[in-house]
Every structure is written in structure tokens, then in C-alpha cells.
């Protein structure tokens, strides 16, 4: 068949067509079908007896065993829009679901198959006893929070204001009208946007911070083999690095050329390595666009410093504990996130010398804020605690005096950009300073110091009544430690 059934789901964006898909009316159980097989998805194991020759294809597309499917009944009228669409749609095309005058969701066709048996088992039959046997397997499903009025786009595409049947829109027509849809959706608008549309756009498919972090913290839930989470988390980390440097989507070939070697160097070497599997798993997380990068909403959330720190800390502590994290983070353009001060090799946190056996890396450019640190604040926090370490309580004696270090909780300077303020400083002994800076220790919501690795209690943080500590900075540090509010329990 010419439809490219089961082809690897990597798409040339220029060839993507639109499949305009009426969801179907209530009388035909359209909304129920959508809920059942698209929003919820069906468990392939429950339909094993009717999968037949398509079992391999569907299990390949949906390795977690939950399939998102939609179907169309046959159309016997040659030349009818629906017949043309069924014949011409192909893997990689974008489906726009339509209901009651609006576009309500979009999705990507990951596979196409024809099975009366499967369709009848999933959806039953319509009033003419026809089953929705032209089945599309869907990924990258995005439901629009606010339905997008479809009339203006439909007039352009099909010369009428409502959508009556399954309709295929050619790749060139789609390209010509993508701007209009994106305007309507509030995506990167490429045309002048009218105020009413801008307002509507703002509320489309928002993802919340807790939803993002929950998804990042439970990657293994959707994956068939636990080892896969490692490759998936590496690719996500790479994408976070890209977005941190201002890039969002990356051309497919660049994505492959960078992620492939990254997985070889840091990935799960013991499982059969294929990049295709990793990309497929990435898409199933809902955090990944088909074409090289983070899903738009995820990227938006990750532009916020706290969320980014939490996401990086979560990925590193949940899935990548046994790699050289500083090396990995530097590789993906996130150098500095491996410790609290933001310092890279050869540069100690607070101006003390840190010995490293190799001086292989060049000194990082010292930012203005680093140079602009106020030494009086360091002295102030030290004298406030009379050099007593706020973590272990040790007061390190020297010949004539005592010694302690002022430690920023949220590093000052890039990439952490914490405030140079007394409320962002702790008085620590050198040992605890290193452990705090290397993210071995974190401070919980109740001011207890714990080990990042297992959450084990160490000490209650010593706090002076005259020292108001900025909880936001502590939260940021906790996020870097992979111990943010939404982190999964590592115990
Ligand atoms: Zn100490």
C-alpha cells in the first residue's frame, strides 16, 4: 500500500498534510469514542484477540501498551472527499479533530491500518452496521483548552464554514494556511494577529509546572523497559540544554546527530540501542515534539529558572545517578547546574581554591555579578554565627581565631542568578560547604538538612533569629538536588 503503513514516524514537515476529522455527533457516540480511544486510549492487551496481523505494528508504535486510535467507516463513492482522504492520508500527517464548529484537538498519524475486527471491538458499529475500520494510530495528541472556531480556516480550505466529512488538505495548502491556524492557536504567530485572537490564544493548552515535573519524575511509567528511561531522560536533558540557550525546535538531522552520540556516551549500553525507539518513547511522554525538541508548553515552563533547576535536578537524580553529571551537564550546555554555586571546574564556589587534578577546562568567564559580590555580607553572616557551621555545628578553630565560609544557597551569577543578599547566605564549615555546594545535602521545607541521595536526615539547620533565610533560594537549591516539591520519593 502506498500509505507508508508502519513507517518510522519521522516526518519531513514540508510533506505533512492535514486530515480534517469530524469527531462525530453525540447521536453517533462521537464524543464517547473520542474519550474512549483517543483521550484514554485502549489497552492493547484487552484486544489481543482482534489485533491479528497488526499486533506488531501497534505494539511498536505504543510500547507502553496503550493505543490511541481513531477510525473512519469506508466510503463507497469514488471522488468523495472522504474516499480521497482515506486513500491519500499517510503516516506523519496531522489530524485536526473537529466538533460543533471548532477544532478541538490535533494529533499525529503514527500508523494506518484497516481492520474491521479491531474497529468493531473498539467502537462497535454505526446505525448502518458499518465499523470504523480505517484505523489511524495517533501520537502527539494536543487537546485545545479552548475550542478554536474553525469557520475562517474551513472557508479557506473547503469553501464552507462547517466540516461535513473527513477531508484531506494537501501539504502545500497546509503550509499556506498553517500561519492562520497557528494564529488561532496562539503558537508562534507568523501573521498579524487581531486582538480578539490574541486573547483567545493565551489560554490554549496550558501545561502546569506540577504536570511537567510529574511527567519528568515518572518517565518509567510509560515505558516498557526501565532501562529506556535513561535514554529518554538524556534526550530530554539535551533538549533542556537547547532551550536554555534559546533554541527550541531543532532540525531533525541536527537532533539525531547530537542525541545519537550522547546516548552512546552516557546511555544504557546494555539494551539494544536504537535512536528510533528513543524518539518514539520521547513522543509517548507528551513532552516532545515530533521534530527535534521539547513540546511548546514544556519549553515555556522550562524558561523559568526554578522550574528548569527542578527539572534538571529531577532528571539527574532520578535516572542518571551513575554518570559523571558535571561532564554530562557540560556536554548538553548546562554546565553549572551540577552544583549550587554555578562554578565549573577550576573555579571554587566562594573564591576559595578548589583543587582539581586536571586543569583541562578553561576558566569560565566571570560574570559581573560574581565580581560584584559584597564581601561585607560574607563577613556579616560569619560573625552572626560566630563561625559556627549552620549544618554540623562545628566551630573550626585556627591558631588565633576561627574559620568559616559564607555559602550562597542559590548561586550568584550564571546560570543560577541568585541574589547577593544575606538572606541567600549560610555560614558553613568547609566540609559542609563542599557537600552543600555539590548538592549532596539539601534543606527540606522544615529546615532539616538531609542527604539528596536518600532523603536521610542529617541535622536540623541552625538558624539565628536575626537571619531571615530566603525560602525561594532554598527551594531553588532543593530543586537542583532533585528534591523539589514534585520530585518522586527516591527512598
Ligand atoms: Zn559543617
Short mmCIF file of C-alpha atoms and ligand atoms in Angstrom, two decimals:
data_model
loop_
_atom_site.label_atom_id
_atom_site.label_comp_id
_atom_site.label_asym_id
_atom_site.label_seq_id
_atom_site.Cartn_x
_atom_site.Cartn_y
_atom_site.Cartn_z
CA UNK A 1 0.00 0.00 0.00
CA UNK A 2 1.19 3.47 -0.76
CA UNK A 3 0.29 4.88 2.61
CA UNK A 4 3.58 4.03 4.24
CA UNK A 5 1.90 1.88 6.86
CA UNK A 6 4.09 1.45 9.86
CA UNK A 7 6.87 3.59 8.51
CA UNK A 8 9.17 5.09 11.08
CA UNK A 9 7.44 8.13 12.39
CA UNK A 10 9.98 10.74 11.45
CA UNK A 11 8.46 13.33 9.22
CA UNK A 12 9.52 15.88 6.71
CA UNK A 13 7.49 18.87 7.88
CA UNK A 14 7.11 20.06 4.29
CA UNK A 15 5.22 16.91 3.34
CA UNK A 16 2.80 16.84 6.23
CA UNK A 17 -0.83 17.00 5.13
CA UNK A 18 -3.83 17.91 7.19
CA UNK A 19 -6.52 15.37 7.85
CA UNK A 20 -9.63 17.25 8.93
CA UNK A 21 -11.53 14.82 11.05
CA UNK A 22 -15.07 15.35 12.31
CA UNK A 23 -15.24 13.83 15.75
CA UNK A 24 -18.83 12.81 15.06
CA UNK A 25 -22.03 13.85 16.70
CA UNK A 26 -23.41 12.78 20.02
CA UNK A 27 -26.07 10.70 18.28
CA UNK A 28 -23.25 8.71 16.73
CA UNK A 29 -21.35 8.47 20.01
CA UNK A 30 -18.54 10.65 18.62
CA UNK A 31 -17.60 12.30 21.93
CA UNK A 32 -17.69 8.94 23.72
CA UNK A 33 -15.46 7.38 21.09
CA UNK A 34 -13.03 10.27 21.41
CA UNK A 35 -12.92 9.90 25.18
CA UNK A 36 -12.51 6.14 24.97
CA UNK A 37 -9.91 5.60 22.29
CA UNK A 38 -8.11 8.94 21.94
CA UNK A 39 -8.13 10.62 25.33
CA UNK A 40 -8.00 7.46 27.47
CA UNK A 41 -6.55 5.11 24.90
CA UNK A 42 -7.24 1.42 24.72
CA UNK A 43 -5.14 -1.29 26.32
CA UNK A 44 -3.79 -3.46 23.53
CA UNK A 45 -3.77 -6.45 25.86
CA UNK A 46 -7.56 -6.22 26.06
CA UNK A 47 -7.81 -6.52 22.27
CA UNK A 48 -5.12 -9.10 21.66
CA UNK A 49 -7.66 -11.44 20.03
CA UNK A 50 -8.56 -8.94 17.30
CA UNK A 51 -5.17 -7.35 16.59
CA UNK A 52 -4.27 -10.05 14.08
CA UNK A 53 -1.57 -9.07 11.62
CA UNK A 54 -1.48 -5.53 13.05
CA UNK A 55 -0.28 -6.59 16.50
CA UNK A 56 3.37 -5.92 15.73
CA UNK A 57 2.73 -2.50 14.23
CA UNK A 58 0.56 -1.33 17.12
CA UNK A 59 2.86 -2.66 19.83
CA UNK A 60 5.77 -0.99 18.08
CA UNK A 61 4.01 2.35 17.96
CA UNK A 62 2.64 2.08 21.50
CA UNK A 63 5.33 0.31 23.51
CA UNK A 64 3.54 1.14 26.75
CA UNK A 65 0.61 -0.96 25.58
CA UNK A 66 -1.93 1.87 25.49
CA UNK A 67 -3.01 2.74 21.97
CA UNK A 68 -4.63 5.99 20.86
CA UNK A 69 -6.82 5.16 17.91
CA UNK A 70 -9.41 6.76 15.69
CA UNK A 71 -11.32 5.22 12.84
CA UNK A 72 -13.38 6.04 9.79
CA UNK A 73 -16.02 4.00 8.05
CA UNK A 74 -15.47 3.11 4.42
CA UNK A 75 -16.73 5.40 1.72
CA UNK A 76 -18.00 3.75 -1.45
CA UNK A 77 -18.40 6.92 -3.53
CA UNK A 78 -15.31 7.42 -5.68
CA UNK A 79 -14.18 11.02 -5.69
CA UNK A 80 -15.98 11.84 -2.48
CA UNK A 81 -13.81 13.88 -0.11
CA UNK A 82 -13.84 11.10 2.43
CA UNK A 83 -12.79 8.44 -0.08
CA UNK A 84 -9.98 10.72 -1.28
CA UNK A 85 -8.85 11.31 2.28
CA UNK A 86 -8.80 7.65 3.26
CA UNK A 87 -6.75 6.85 0.19
CA UNK A 88 -4.38 9.79 0.48
CA UNK A 89 -3.68 10.15 4.18
CA UNK A 90 -0.30 8.94 5.30
CA UNK A 91 1.85 8.42 8.33
CA UNK A 92 3.15 11.74 9.59
CA UNK A 93 0.07 13.71 8.65
CA UNK A 94 -1.52 15.96 11.22
CA UNK A 95 -5.11 15.32 12.21
CA UNK A 96 -7.31 18.22 13.24
CA UNK A 97 -10.30 16.99 15.20
CA UNK A 98 -13.44 18.99 14.63
CA UNK A 99 -16.57 19.14 16.73
CA UNK A 100 -19.50 21.57 16.88
CA UNK A 101 -17.91 24.30 14.83
CA UNK A 102 -14.50 24.16 16.47
CA UNK A 103 -11.17 22.47 16.17
CA UNK A 104 -10.80 20.68 19.48
CA UNK A 105 -7.55 18.74 19.21
CA UNK A 106 -4.67 17.87 16.97
CA UNK A 107 -2.71 14.67 16.65
CA UNK A 108 -0.09 12.98 14.51
CA UNK A 109 -0.75 9.86 12.46
CA UNK A 110 1.85 7.31 13.55
CA UNK A 111 0.35 4.35 11.74
CA UNK A 112 -2.53 3.41 9.46
CA UNK A 113 -4.29 0.10 9.15
CA UNK A 114 -7.54 -1.38 8.04
CA UNK A 115 -9.24 -3.82 10.38
CA UNK A 116 -12.96 -4.41 10.64
CA UNK A 117 -12.40 -6.79 13.53
CA UNK A 118 -10.44 -4.35 15.64
CA UNK A 119 -12.76 -1.44 14.86
CA UNK A 120 -15.85 -3.42 15.75
CA UNK A 121 -14.28 -4.49 19.03
CA UNK A 122 -13.21 -0.96 19.95
CA UNK A 123 -16.18 1.12 18.78
CA UNK A 124 -18.94 -1.27 17.71
CA UNK A 125 -20.78 -0.36 14.54
CA UNK A 126 -22.81 2.61 13.31
CA UNK A 127 -26.51 2.53 12.51
CA UNK A 128 -25.78 1.04 9.08
CA UNK A 129 -23.77 -1.71 10.73
CA UNK A 130 -20.54 -0.26 9.38
CA UNK A 131 -17.46 -0.32 11.57
CA UNK A 132 -14.88 2.48 11.68
CA UNK A 133 -12.39 0.14 10.04
CA UNK A 134 -9.90 2.61 8.57
CA UNK A 135 -7.91 2.97 11.75
CA UNK A 136 -5.31 5.60 12.49
CA UNK A 137 -2.82 5.20 15.33
CA UNK A 138 -2.23 8.61 16.90
CA UNK A 139 0.54 10.35 18.81
CA UNK A 140 1.41 13.90 19.88
CA UNK A 141 -2.18 14.45 20.86
CA UNK A 142 -2.86 18.00 21.95
CA UNK A 143 -6.32 18.93 23.11
CA UNK A 144 -7.11 22.60 22.95
CA UNK A 145 -8.23 24.02 26.30
CA UNK A 146 -10.38 26.48 24.47
CA UNK A 147 -12.00 25.17 21.29
CA UNK A 148 -10.73 27.02 18.25
CA UNK A 149 -13.52 28.34 15.99
CA UNK A 150 -12.94 26.61 12.68
CA UNK A 151 -15.08 28.60 10.28
CA UNK A 152 -12.44 31.02 9.00
CA UNK A 153 -9.97 28.24 8.24
CA UNK A 154 -12.60 25.94 6.77
CA UNK A 155 -13.78 28.66 4.39
CA UNK A 156 -10.22 28.87 3.11
CA UNK A 157 -9.72 25.15 2.88
CA UNK A 158 -13.07 23.66 1.86
CA UNK A 159 -15.13 26.72 0.90
CA UNK A 160 -17.68 26.14 3.62
CA UNK A 161 -17.98 27.08 7.26
CA UNK A 162 -18.57 23.64 8.68
CA UNK A 163 -16.83 20.34 8.23
CA UNK A 164 -19.10 17.58 6.99
CA UNK A 165 -16.75 14.73 6.29
CA UNK A 166 -13.23 13.51 6.60
CA UNK A 167 -11.19 15.78 4.34
CA UNK A 168 -7.58 15.76 3.24
CA UNK A 169 -5.68 19.02 2.81
CA UNK A 170 -2.54 18.84 0.70
CA UNK A 171 0.86 19.62 2.18
CA UNK A 172 1.18 22.82 0.13
CA UNK A 173 -2.29 24.02 1.16
CA UNK A 174 -1.46 23.20 4.75
CA UNK A 175 1.78 25.15 4.57
CA UNK A 176 -0.10 28.10 3.14
CA UNK A 177 -2.62 28.09 5.98
CA UNK A 178 -0.50 26.97 8.89
CA UNK A 179 0.01 30.57 9.91
CA UNK A 180 -3.72 31.07 10.20
CA UNK A 181 -4.13 28.02 12.39
CA UNK A 182 -1.12 28.97 14.49
CA UNK A 183 -2.58 32.40 14.94
CA UNK A 184 -5.77 30.82 16.09
CA UNK A 185 -3.87 28.57 18.43
CA UNK A 186 -1.56 31.26 19.69
CA UNK A 187 1.51 29.39 18.52
CA UNK A 188 4.38 31.31 17.02
CA UNK A 189 2.25 33.74 15.12
CA UNK A 190 3.57 34.39 11.66
CA UNK A 191 0.88 36.80 10.62
CA UNK A 192 -0.63 39.89 12.11
CA UNK A 193 -2.83 38.85 14.94
CA UNK A 194 -6.06 40.55 15.73
CA UNK A 195 -6.61 41.40 19.40
CA UNK A 196 -9.54 39.04 19.80
CA UNK A 197 -7.44 36.18 18.51
CA UNK A 198 -4.52 37.08 20.74
CA UNK A 199 -6.76 36.88 23.76
CA UNK A 200 -8.11 33.54 22.73
CA UNK A 201 -4.65 32.23 22.04
CA UNK A 202 -3.41 32.91 25.53
CA UNK A 203 -5.50 30.21 27.08
CA UNK A 204 -4.76 27.37 24.71
CA UNK A 205 -3.42 24.08 26.10
CA UNK A 206 -1.58 25.35 29.14
CA UNK A 207 0.57 22.89 30.96
CA UNK A 208 1.21 23.45 34.64
CA UNK A 209 4.57 23.26 36.37
CA UNK A 210 3.47 20.36 38.55
CA UNK A 211 2.23 18.47 35.49
CA UNK A 212 5.55 18.93 33.75
CA UNK A 213 7.57 17.85 36.76
CA UNK A 214 5.28 14.95 37.44
CA UNK A 215 5.78 13.77 33.87
CA UNK A 216 9.56 14.13 34.19
CA UNK A 217 9.55 12.29 37.51
CA UNK A 218 7.56 9.33 36.24
CA UNK A 219 9.16 8.67 32.86
CA UNK A 220 9.38 4.96 33.53
CA UNK A 221 5.62 4.72 33.97
CA UNK A 222 5.05 4.95 30.25
CA UNK A 223 7.98 2.85 29.13
CA UNK A 224 8.17 -0.88 28.65
CA UNK A 225 11.69 -1.31 29.95
CA UNK A 226 13.10 0.63 32.82
CA UNK A 227 16.50 0.96 31.15
CA UNK A 228 14.83 3.08 28.49
CA UNK A 229 14.18 5.87 30.96
CA UNK A 230 17.86 6.60 30.91
CA UNK A 231 17.99 7.28 27.18
CA UNK A 232 14.78 9.24 27.30
CA UNK A 233 15.99 11.36 30.21
CA UNK A 234 19.28 12.06 28.38
CA UNK A 235 17.44 13.28 25.32
CA UNK A 236 15.20 15.46 27.47
CA UNK A 237 18.22 16.91 29.22
CA UNK A 238 19.74 17.65 25.83
CA UNK A 239 16.55 19.44 24.79
CA UNK A 240 16.50 21.45 28.03
CA UNK A 241 20.06 22.50 27.24
CA UNK A 242 18.99 23.59 23.78
CA UNK A 243 16.07 25.58 25.10
CA UNK A 244 18.23 27.15 27.81
CA UNK A 245 20.43 28.54 25.07
CA UNK A 246 17.40 29.98 23.31
CA UNK A 247 16.86 27.24 20.74
CA UNK A 248 13.54 25.49 20.74
CA UNK A 249 12.93 23.12 17.89
CA UNK A 250 15.94 21.68 16.18
CA UNK A 251 16.08 20.32 12.64
CA UNK A 252 15.60 16.59 12.72
CA UNK A 253 19.08 15.79 11.41
CA UNK A 254 20.81 18.03 13.97
CA UNK A 255 18.75 16.43 16.68
CA UNK A 256 19.81 12.96 15.56
CA UNK A 257 23.44 13.92 15.13
CA UNK A 258 23.63 15.25 18.66
CA UNK A 259 21.36 12.92 20.59
CA UNK A 260 22.77 9.76 18.99
CA UNK A 261 26.36 10.25 20.24
CA UNK A 262 25.06 11.47 23.60
CA UNK A 263 23.18 8.21 24.09
CA UNK A 264 26.22 6.22 23.05
CA UNK A 265 28.40 8.02 25.58
CA UNK A 266 26.02 8.23 28.52
CA UNK A 267 23.09 5.97 27.67
CA UNK A 268 22.04 2.49 28.64
CA UNK A 269 24.63 0.42 26.83
CA UNK A 270 23.20 -2.88 27.89
CA UNK A 271 19.98 -2.60 25.91
CA UNK A 272 19.75 -2.76 22.17
CA UNK A 273 20.37 0.78 21.19
CA UNK A 274 18.17 2.35 18.60
CA UNK A 275 17.57 6.00 18.20
CA UNK A 276 14.13 5.31 16.74
CA UNK A 277 12.96 3.66 19.93
CA UNK A 278 14.17 6.56 21.97
CA UNK A 279 12.35 9.09 19.81
CA UNK A 280 9.23 7.00 19.94
CA UNK A 281 9.41 6.81 23.70
CA UNK A 282 10.06 10.51 23.85
CA UNK A 283 6.89 11.21 21.95
CA UNK A 284 4.92 8.99 24.30
CA UNK A 285 5.98 11.21 27.22
CA UNK A 286 3.92 14.05 25.76
CA UNK A 287 6.90 16.36 26.34
CA UNK A 288 8.42 16.02 22.91
CA UNK A 289 7.53 17.43 19.53
CA UNK A 290 7.91 15.13 16.57
CA UNK A 291 10.55 17.35 15.13
CA UNK A 292 13.51 17.63 17.43
CA UNK A 293 12.69 19.18 20.71
CA UNK A 294 10.54 19.99 23.65
CA UNK A 295 6.83 20.31 23.35
CA UNK A 296 5.95 24.02 23.25
CA UNK A 297 4.30 24.20 26.66
CA UNK A 298 7.10 22.26 28.32
CA UNK A 299 9.62 24.64 26.74
CA UNK A 300 7.67 27.63 28.00
CA UNK A 301 7.68 26.30 31.57
CA UNK A 302 11.36 25.43 31.41
CA UNK A 303 12.28 29.01 30.67
CA UNK A 304 11.54 29.75 34.34
CA UNK A 305 14.76 29.37 36.37
CA UNK A 306 13.23 27.46 39.28
CA UNK A 307 11.37 25.02 37.04
CA UNK A 308 14.45 24.47 34.93
CA UNK A 309 16.60 23.79 38.01
CA UNK A 310 13.98 21.39 39.34
CA UNK A 311 13.68 19.59 36.01
CA UNK A 312 17.44 19.16 35.65
CA UNK A 313 17.81 18.07 39.28
CA UNK A 314 14.96 15.64 38.90
CA UNK A 315 16.29 14.02 35.73
CA UNK A 316 19.82 13.75 37.11
CA UNK A 317 18.82 12.34 40.47
CA UNK A 318 16.11 10.02 39.20
CA UNK A 319 17.69 8.41 36.17
CA UNK A 320 21.31 9.47 35.81
CA UNK A 321 22.85 8.88 39.22
CA UNK A 322 25.73 6.80 37.96
CA UNK A 323 27.15 9.10 35.32
CA UNK A 324 29.62 11.96 35.70
CA UNK A 325 26.94 14.60 35.95
CA UNK A 326 29.22 17.59 35.62
CA UNK A 327 30.59 16.18 32.40
CA UNK A 328 27.13 15.32 31.14
CA UNK A 329 25.72 18.73 32.02
CA UNK A 330 28.60 20.48 30.34
CA UNK A 331 28.08 18.34 27.25
CA UNK A 332 24.44 19.37 26.93
CA UNK A 333 25.17 23.04 27.54
CA UNK A 334 24.03 23.07 31.16
CA UNK A 335 27.42 23.47 32.83
CA UNK A 336 26.99 24.92 36.28
CA UNK A 337 23.81 23.02 37.11
CA UNK A 338 25.84 20.24 38.66
CA UNK A 339 26.49 22.31 41.74
CA UNK A 340 24.89 25.05 43.77
CA UNK A 341 27.38 27.82 43.12
CA UNK A 342 27.27 27.52 39.35
CA UNK A 343 31.04 27.24 39.28
CA UNK A 344 32.62 24.98 36.72
CA UNK A 345 35.94 23.23 37.02
CA UNK A 346 38.84 25.27 38.26
CA UNK A 347 36.63 27.78 39.95
CA UNK A 348 35.58 27.35 43.51
CA UNK A 349 32.28 28.45 44.88
CA UNK A 350 33.19 31.40 47.01
CA UNK A 351 36.68 32.32 45.97
CA UNK A 352 38.39 29.61 47.95
CA UNK A 353 40.69 27.45 45.93
CA UNK A 354 39.30 24.14 44.90
CA UNK A 355 41.84 21.60 43.88
CA UNK A 356 41.18 19.57 40.85
CA UNK A 357 43.67 17.11 39.47
CA UNK A 358 43.30 18.29 35.92
CA UNK A 359 43.06 21.78 34.63
CA UNK A 360 41.66 20.58 31.35
CA UNK A 361 38.91 23.12 31.12
CA UNK A 362 39.33 26.76 30.68
CA UNK A 363 38.18 29.08 33.34
CA UNK A 364 34.67 30.22 32.79
CA UNK A 365 34.11 33.87 32.11
CA UNK A 366 33.49 35.51 35.43
CA UNK A 367 30.22 37.35 35.28
CA UNK A 368 29.65 40.80 36.58
CA UNK A 369 27.52 39.62 39.42
CA UNK A 370 30.29 37.34 40.64
CA UNK A 371 32.76 40.17 40.61
CA UNK A 372 30.19 42.36 42.27
CA UNK A 373 29.70 40.18 45.32
CA UNK A 374 29.65 42.12 48.50
CA UNK A 375 32.39 40.82 50.85
CA UNK A 376 30.76 42.59 53.76
CA UNK A 377 27.78 40.25 53.52
CA UNK A 378 30.05 37.23 53.85
CA UNK A 379 31.64 38.72 56.94
CA UNK A 380 28.21 39.56 58.32
CA UNK A 381 26.87 36.03 58.11
CA UNK A 382 30.08 34.62 59.58
CA UNK A 383 30.00 36.97 62.54
CA UNK A 384 26.27 36.39 63.02
CA UNK A 385 27.03 32.73 63.70
CA UNK A 386 30.45 33.39 65.18
CA UNK A 387 31.88 30.96 62.64
CA UNK A 388 29.68 28.10 63.79
CA UNK A 389 28.65 25.88 60.88
CA UNK A 390 24.88 26.02 60.44
CA UNK A 391 24.80 22.40 59.39
CA UNK A 392 27.12 20.38 61.62
CA UNK A 393 27.55 22.91 64.42
CA UNK A 394 31.35 22.75 64.24
CA UNK A 395 33.30 25.90 65.06
CA UNK A 396 36.61 25.37 63.34
CA UNK A 397 39.48 26.68 65.39
CA UNK A 398 42.60 28.23 63.92
CA UNK A 399 45.66 29.43 65.77
CA UNK A 400 44.27 32.80 66.76
CA UNK A 401 40.72 32.71 65.58
CA UNK A 402 38.05 30.64 63.89
CA UNK A 403 37.37 29.82 60.29
CA UNK A 404 34.13 29.50 58.36
CA UNK A 405 32.86 30.13 54.85
CA UNK A 406 29.95 32.08 53.51
CA UNK A 407 27.96 29.88 51.14
CA UNK A 408 25.37 31.14 48.72
CA UNK A 409 22.28 28.97 48.76
CA UNK A 410 21.26 29.85 45.20
CA UNK A 411 24.49 30.53 43.36
CA UNK A 412 25.16 34.12 42.41
CA UNK A 413 25.99 34.55 38.74
CA UNK A 414 25.21 32.39 35.75
CA UNK A 415 23.37 30.10 35.44
CA UNK A 416 21.63 30.33 38.83
CA UNK A 417 21.49 34.10 39.18
CA UNK A 418 20.62 34.11 42.87
CA UNK A 419 20.53 37.35 44.85
CA UNK A 420 23.68 38.60 46.57
CA UNK A 421 21.92 39.08 49.85
CA UNK A 422 22.29 38.00 53.46
CA UNK A 423 19.09 36.01 53.11
CA UNK A 424 20.80 33.89 50.44
CA UNK A 425 23.88 33.10 52.56
CA UNK A 426 24.76 30.40 55.05
CA UNK A 427 27.71 30.19 57.41
CA UNK A 428 29.30 26.79 56.85
CA UNK A 429 32.43 24.89 57.68
CA UNK A 430 34.49 23.93 54.61
CA UNK A 431 33.33 20.32 54.65
CA UNK A 432 29.65 21.09 54.82
CA UNK A 433 30.14 23.87 52.29
CA UNK A 434 31.51 21.41 49.76
CA UNK A 435 28.73 18.92 50.41
CA UNK A 436 26.08 21.62 50.15
CA UNK A 437 27.62 23.09 47.02
CA UNK A 438 27.99 19.66 45.40
CA UNK A 439 24.30 19.05 46.03
CA UNK A 440 24.96 16.17 48.40
CA UNK A 441 22.94 17.95 51.08
CA UNK A 442 19.69 19.83 50.82
CA UNK A 443 17.43 21.71 53.22
CA UNK A 444 13.84 20.49 53.40
CA UNK A 445 10.68 22.56 53.91
CA UNK A 446 11.07 22.28 57.69
CA UNK A 447 14.70 23.44 57.72
CA UNK A 448 16.12 19.99 58.20
CA UNK A 449 19.32 19.15 56.38
CA UNK A 450 19.04 15.86 54.51
CA UNK A 451 21.02 13.79 52.04
CA UNK A 452 19.87 14.28 48.46
CA UNK A 453 20.50 10.66 47.58
CA UNK A 454 18.09 9.06 50.02
CA UNK A 455 16.45 11.87 51.94
CA UNK A 456 18.13 10.73 55.15
CA UNK A 457 18.04 13.23 57.99
CA UNK A 458 21.40 14.77 58.88
CA UNK A 459 20.81 17.72 61.21
CA UNK A 460 18.36 20.50 61.83
CA UNK A 461 19.73 23.68 60.25
CA UNK A 462 20.97 26.11 62.89
CA UNK A 463 19.25 29.43 62.37
CA UNK A 464 19.77 32.73 64.11
CA UNK A 465 16.67 34.83 64.87
CA UNK A 466 18.45 37.74 63.24
CA UNK A 467 18.92 35.89 59.97
CA UNK A 468 15.93 35.64 57.65
CA UNK A 469 16.72 32.97 55.08
CA UNK A 470 15.08 33.32 51.69
CA UNK A 471 12.87 30.26 51.22
CA UNK A 472 12.83 30.80 47.47
CA UNK A 473 16.60 30.32 47.34
CA UNK A 474 16.34 27.19 49.47
CA UNK A 475 13.62 25.88 47.17
CA UNK A 476 15.85 26.50 44.16
CA UNK A 477 18.74 24.63 45.76
CA UNK A 478 16.39 21.80 46.66
CA UNK A 479 15.27 21.66 43.04
CA UNK A 480 18.86 21.31 41.85
CA UNK A 481 19.26 18.44 44.31
CA UNK A 482 16.34 16.66 42.67
CA UNK A 483 14.35 17.23 45.82
CA UNK A 484 11.82 19.78 44.63
CA UNK A 485 8.22 19.71 45.73
CA UNK A 486 7.24 17.46 42.84
CA UNK A 487 10.15 15.08 42.98
CA UNK A 488 9.29 11.46 43.30
CA UNK A 489 10.26 9.77 46.53
CA UNK A 490 13.67 8.28 45.97
CA UNK A 491 13.51 6.02 49.00
ZN1 LIG B 1 29.86 21.78 58.99
#
